CSV table of C-alpha atoms in Angstrom, one decimal:
chain,number,residue,atom,x,y,z
A,1,ASP,CA,35.4,66.5,-37.4
A,2,THR,CA,38.6,64.7,-36.3
A,3,GLY,CA,37.0,61.5,-35.1
A,4,VAL,CA,36.5,60.1,-31.6
A,5,SER,CA,38.7,61.6,-29.0
A,6,GLN,CA,39.7,60.1,-25.6
A,7,ASP,CA,41.5,61.7,-22.7
A,8,PRO,CA,43.8,60.9,-21.2
A,9,ARG,CA,45.7,58.4,-23.4
A,10,HIS,CA,47.5,57.0,-20.4
A,11,LYS,CA,46.7,56.9,-16.7
A,12,ILE,CA,48.7,55.5,-13.9
A,13,THR,CA,47.0,55.4,-10.5
A,14,LYS,CA,47.5,53.8,-7.1
A,15,ARG,CA,45.1,51.1,-6.0
A,16,GLY,CA,42.1,52.5,-4.2
A,17,GLN,CA,42.1,55.8,-6.1
A,18,ASN,CA,39.2,56.9,-8.3
A,19,VAL,CA,39.8,57.6,-12.0
A,20,THR,CA,37.7,59.3,-14.7
A,21,PHE,CA,38.1,59.0,-18.4
A,22,ARG,CA,36.5,61.3,-21.0
A,23,CYS,CA,35.3,60.5,-24.5
A,24,ASP,CA,34.2,63.0,-27.2
A,25,PRO,CA,32.4,61.2,-30.0
A,26,ILE,CA,32.0,62.2,-33.6
A,27,SER,CA,29.5,65.1,-33.4
A,28,GLU,CA,26.8,63.7,-35.7
A,29,HIS,CA,26.8,60.3,-34.0
A,30,ASN,CA,24.0,59.6,-31.5
A,31,ARG,CA,25.3,56.4,-30.0
A,32,LEU,CA,28.3,56.0,-27.8
A,33,TYR,CA,29.9,52.8,-26.5
A,34,TRP,CA,32.4,52.0,-23.8
A,35,TYR,CA,34.6,48.8,-24.0
A,36,ARG,CA,37.4,47.3,-22.0
A,37,GLN,CA,40.3,45.4,-23.7
A,38,THR,CA,42.9,43.3,-22.0
A,39,LEU,CA,46.0,41.9,-23.6
A,40,GLY,CA,45.2,39.1,-26.1
A,41,GLN,CA,41.5,39.7,-26.0
A,42,GLY,CA,39.0,41.5,-28.2
A,43,PRO,CA,37.1,44.6,-26.8
A,44,GLU,CA,34.6,43.6,-24.1
A,45,PHE,CA,31.4,45.6,-24.1
A,46,LEU,CA,30.7,47.6,-20.9
A,47,THR,CA,27.8,50.1,-21.6
A,48,TYR,CA,26.3,52.3,-24.2
A,49,PHE,CA,24.2,55.5,-24.7
A,50,GLN,CA,21.8,56.6,-27.3
A,51,ASN,CA,21.8,60.3,-27.1
A,52,GLU,CA,21.7,60.9,-23.3
A,53,ALA,CA,19.9,57.7,-22.4
A,54,GLN,CA,22.1,54.8,-21.0
A,55,LEU,CA,20.4,51.8,-22.6
A,56,GLU,CA,22.5,49.1,-21.0
A,57,LYS,CA,24.6,49.1,-17.9
A,58,SER,CA,24.2,45.6,-16.5
A,59,ARG,CA,27.4,44.7,-18.3
A,60,LEU,CA,29.5,47.1,-16.3
A,61,LEU,CA,32.0,45.0,-14.5
A,62,SER,CA,31.0,46.0,-10.9
A,63,ASP,CA,29.2,48.8,-9.1
A,64,ARG,CA,32.6,50.6,-8.9
A,65,PHE,CA,32.1,51.4,-12.6
A,66,SER,CA,29.7,54.1,-13.8
A,67,ALA,CA,29.3,56.2,-16.9
A,68,GLU,CA,27.5,59.4,-17.8
A,69,ARG,CA,26.6,61.2,-21.0
A,70,PRO,CA,25.2,64.6,-20.0
A,71,LYS,CA,23.2,66.3,-22.8
A,72,GLY,CA,24.1,63.5,-25.2
A,73,SER,CA,27.5,64.9,-26.0
A,74,PHE,CA,30.7,63.8,-24.4
A,75,SER,CA,30.8,60.8,-22.0
A,76,THR,CA,32.8,60.0,-18.9
A,77,LEU,CA,33.6,56.6,-17.4
A,78,GLU,CA,34.5,56.5,-13.7
A,79,ILE,CA,36.1,53.7,-11.8
A,80,GLN,CA,36.0,54.0,-8.1
A,81,ARG,CA,38.4,52.3,-5.6
A,82,THR,CA,40.6,51.0,-8.4
A,83,GLU,CA,42.0,47.5,-8.2
A,84,GLN,CA,45.0,46.0,-10.0
A,85,GLY,CA,42.6,43.9,-12.1
A,86,ASP,CA,41.2,47.1,-13.6
A,87,SER,CA,44.4,47.6,-15.5
A,88,ALA,CA,43.4,47.5,-19.2
A,89,MET,CA,42.7,49.6,-22.3
A,90,TYR,CA,39.4,51.5,-22.1
A,91,LEU,CA,38.0,52.2,-25.5
A,92,CYS,CA,35.2,54.5,-26.5
A,93,ALA,CA,33.4,54.3,-29.8
A,94,SER,CA,30.5,56.1,-31.5
A,95,SER,CA,28.1,55.4,-34.3
A,96,TRP,CA,25.1,56.6,-36.1
A,97,THR,CA,22.1,54.4,-35.4
A,98,VAL,CA,21.1,53.9,-39.0
A,99,ALA,CA,24.6,52.6,-39.8
A,100,GLY,CA,23.8,49.5,-37.7
A,101,THR,CA,26.7,48.3,-35.7
A,102,GLU,CA,29.6,50.0,-37.5
A,103,ALA,CA,31.5,51.8,-34.9
A,104,PHE,CA,34.3,54.3,-34.9
A,105,PHE,CA,36.8,54.1,-32.1
A,106,GLY,CA,39.0,56.5,-30.2
A,107,GLN,CA,42.6,55.8,-29.5
A,108,GLY,CA,41.8,54.5,-26.0
A,109,THR,CA,42.9,55.2,-22.5
A,110,ARG,CA,45.5,52.8,-21.1
A,111,LEU,CA,45.0,52.4,-17.3
A,112,THR,CA,47.7,51.0,-15.1
A,113,VAL,CA,46.8,50.4,-11.4
A,114,VAL,CA,49.9,50.0,-9.2
B,1,THR,CA,25.2,36.0,-26.3
B,2,GLN,CA,26.3,35.2,-29.9
B,3,LEU,CA,29.9,34.1,-29.8
B,4,LEU,CA,32.4,34.9,-32.5
B,5,GLU,CA,35.4,32.6,-32.7
B,6,GLN,CA,38.5,33.7,-34.6
B,7,SER,CA,41.3,31.6,-35.8
B,8,PRO,CA,44.2,31.3,-35.8
B,9,GLN,CA,44.8,33.3,-32.6
B,10,PHE,CA,48.4,34.2,-33.7
B,11,LEU,CA,50.1,34.3,-37.1
B,12,SER,CA,53.7,35.1,-37.9
B,13,ILE,CA,54.7,35.2,-41.5
B,14,GLN,CA,57.3,36.7,-43.9
B,15,GLU,CA,56.7,39.6,-46.2
B,16,GLY,CA,55.1,38.5,-49.5
B,17,GLU,CA,53.2,35.5,-48.1
B,18,ASN,CA,49.5,35.1,-48.4
B,19,LEU,CA,47.3,34.3,-45.4
B,20,THR,CA,43.7,33.8,-44.4
B,21,VAL,CA,42.0,34.4,-41.0
B,22,TYR,CA,38.6,33.1,-40.0
B,23,CYS,CA,35.6,34.3,-38.0
B,24,ASN,CA,33.0,31.6,-37.1
B,25,SER,CA,29.8,31.5,-35.2
B,26,SER,CA,27.0,29.0,-34.6
B,27,SER,CA,24.5,32.0,-35.0
B,28,VAL,CA,23.3,33.8,-38.1
B,29,PHE,CA,24.4,37.4,-38.3
B,30,SER,CA,22.7,40.2,-40.3
B,31,SER,CA,26.1,41.7,-40.9
B,32,LEU,CA,29.7,41.3,-39.8
B,33,GLN,CA,32.4,43.9,-39.5
B,34,TRP,CA,36.2,43.5,-39.8
B,35,TYR,CA,38.5,45.9,-37.9
B,36,ARG,CA,42.3,46.2,-37.7
B,37,GLN,CA,43.9,47.4,-34.4
B,38,GLU,CA,47.5,48.5,-34.1
B,39,PRO,CA,49.3,48.3,-30.8
B,40,GLY,CA,48.3,51.1,-28.4
B,41,GLU,CA,45.5,52.3,-30.7
B,42,GLY,CA,41.8,51.8,-31.1
B,43,PRO,CA,40.3,49.4,-33.7
B,44,VAL,CA,39.8,50.9,-37.2
B,45,LEU,CA,36.8,49.7,-39.3
B,46,LEU,CA,37.9,48.0,-42.5
B,47,VAL,CA,34.7,46.7,-44.0
B,48,THR,CA,31.1,45.5,-43.4
B,49,VAL,CA,29.7,42.4,-45.2
B,50,VAL,CA,25.9,42.0,-45.3
B,51,THR,CA,24.8,39.5,-48.0
B,52,GLY,CA,25.5,35.8,-47.7
B,53,GLY,CA,28.2,34.9,-50.2
B,54,GLU,CA,29.3,38.5,-50.5
B,55,VAL,CA,33.0,39.2,-51.4
B,56,LYS,CA,34.5,42.6,-50.9
B,57,LYS,CA,38.0,43.7,-51.8
B,58,LEU,CA,40.1,46.4,-50.3
B,59,LYS,CA,43.4,46.6,-52.1
B,60,ARG,CA,45.2,43.4,-51.1
B,61,LEU,CA,42.5,42.4,-48.6
B,62,THR,CA,39.6,40.2,-49.6
B,63,PHE,CA,36.6,39.7,-47.3
B,64,GLN,CA,34.0,37.0,-47.7
B,65,PHE,CA,30.8,36.4,-45.9
B,66,GLY,CA,29.6,32.8,-45.7
B,67,ASP,CA,26.5,31.8,-47.6
B,68,ALA,CA,24.7,31.0,-44.4
B,69,ARG,CA,25.9,34.3,-42.8
B,70,LYS,CA,27.5,32.4,-39.9
B,71,ASP,CA,31.1,32.8,-40.8
B,72,SER,CA,33.5,35.2,-42.6
B,73,SER,CA,37.1,35.1,-43.8
B,74,LEU,CA,39.8,37.7,-44.5
B,75,HIS,CA,42.5,36.9,-47.1
B,76,ILE,CA,45.6,39.0,-47.4
B,77,THR,CA,47.6,38.7,-50.6
B,78,ALA,CA,51.4,39.4,-50.5
B,79,ALA,CA,51.4,40.6,-46.9
B,80,GLN,CA,53.5,43.6,-46.0
B,81,PRO,CA,54.9,44.7,-42.6
B,82,GLY,CA,52.3,47.5,-42.5
B,83,ASP,CA,49.6,44.7,-42.3
B,84,THR,CA,50.9,43.8,-38.8
B,85,GLY,CA,48.1,44.2,-36.2
B,86,LEU,CA,45.2,42.6,-34.5
B,87,TYR,CA,42.4,41.7,-36.8
B,88,LEU,CA,39.0,41.6,-35.2
B,89,CYS,CA,35.6,40.6,-36.5
B,90,ALA,CA,32.4,41.9,-34.9
B,91,GLY,CA,28.7,41.2,-35.2
B,92,PRO,CA,25.6,42.7,-33.8
B,93,SER,CA,24.1,41.2,-30.6
B,94,VAL,CA,21.1,42.4,-28.7
B,95,SER,CA,21.6,44.5,-25.6
B,96,GLY,CA,19.3,47.1,-24.0
B,97,GLY,CA,16.7,46.5,-26.7
B,98,SER,CA,19.1,47.4,-29.5
B,99,TYR,CA,22.0,45.9,-31.4
B,100,ILE,CA,25.6,46.6,-30.2
B,101,PRO,CA,28.9,45.5,-31.8
B,102,THR,CA,30.2,42.3,-30.2
B,103,PHE,CA,33.8,41.3,-30.9
B,104,GLY,CA,35.7,38.1,-31.3
B,105,ARG,CA,39.1,37.6,-29.6
B,106,GLY,CA,41.0,38.6,-32.7
B,107,THR,CA,43.9,37.2,-34.8
B,108,SER,CA,47.3,38.8,-34.0
B,109,LEU,CA,49.3,39.1,-37.2
B,110,ILE,CA,53.0,39.8,-37.5
B,111,VAL,CA,54.6,40.3,-40.9
B,112,HIS,CA,58.4,40.2,-40.9
B,113,PRO,CA,60.3,42.1,-43.5
């Protein structure tokens, strides 16, 4: 396994458009996290899944943000009606529950809203 | 929410110097992780500390967990330009009935040749 994979690496979109990001976790990991990171800050937690169950979504930044993990495999994060304030790095991480909170990150998707 | 405070926020040093960065909280953690993040990349896990007073070494990097498990430090000996990056500490906080990694703001390190 080559690690956590995110696609695309970079996305430029116009304000008001919808965007979707994909994350493929390490195959044997049952937990998947989404974070957002802005310049000069640490990763900010958004949501996570254990297998296909989304266990926390109240930390998603607004109702424009949603995430899915069909069949407990890959995950998607969608942002509807993007705003300039959504410009950030979106990071996905995965872990094996018994490993506690050690997480393995993908390379991230850099979103720029113009 | 258990807050992790990291200091200093920025550090710019010359190759060969030693440095220490800190991660502090008012809460007790069952474990803490340290990550390094290079520009445009995701964080990479360096180490997990679990036991109060624990010291772990990773080549020129020495990690220490405080006796009370509220703080941790990372010491780099003879820093090299390849050590440049954002150093993040993370600890478990409860969300959705389980523990999730929660991060500090990070220390941005630049090592000049």
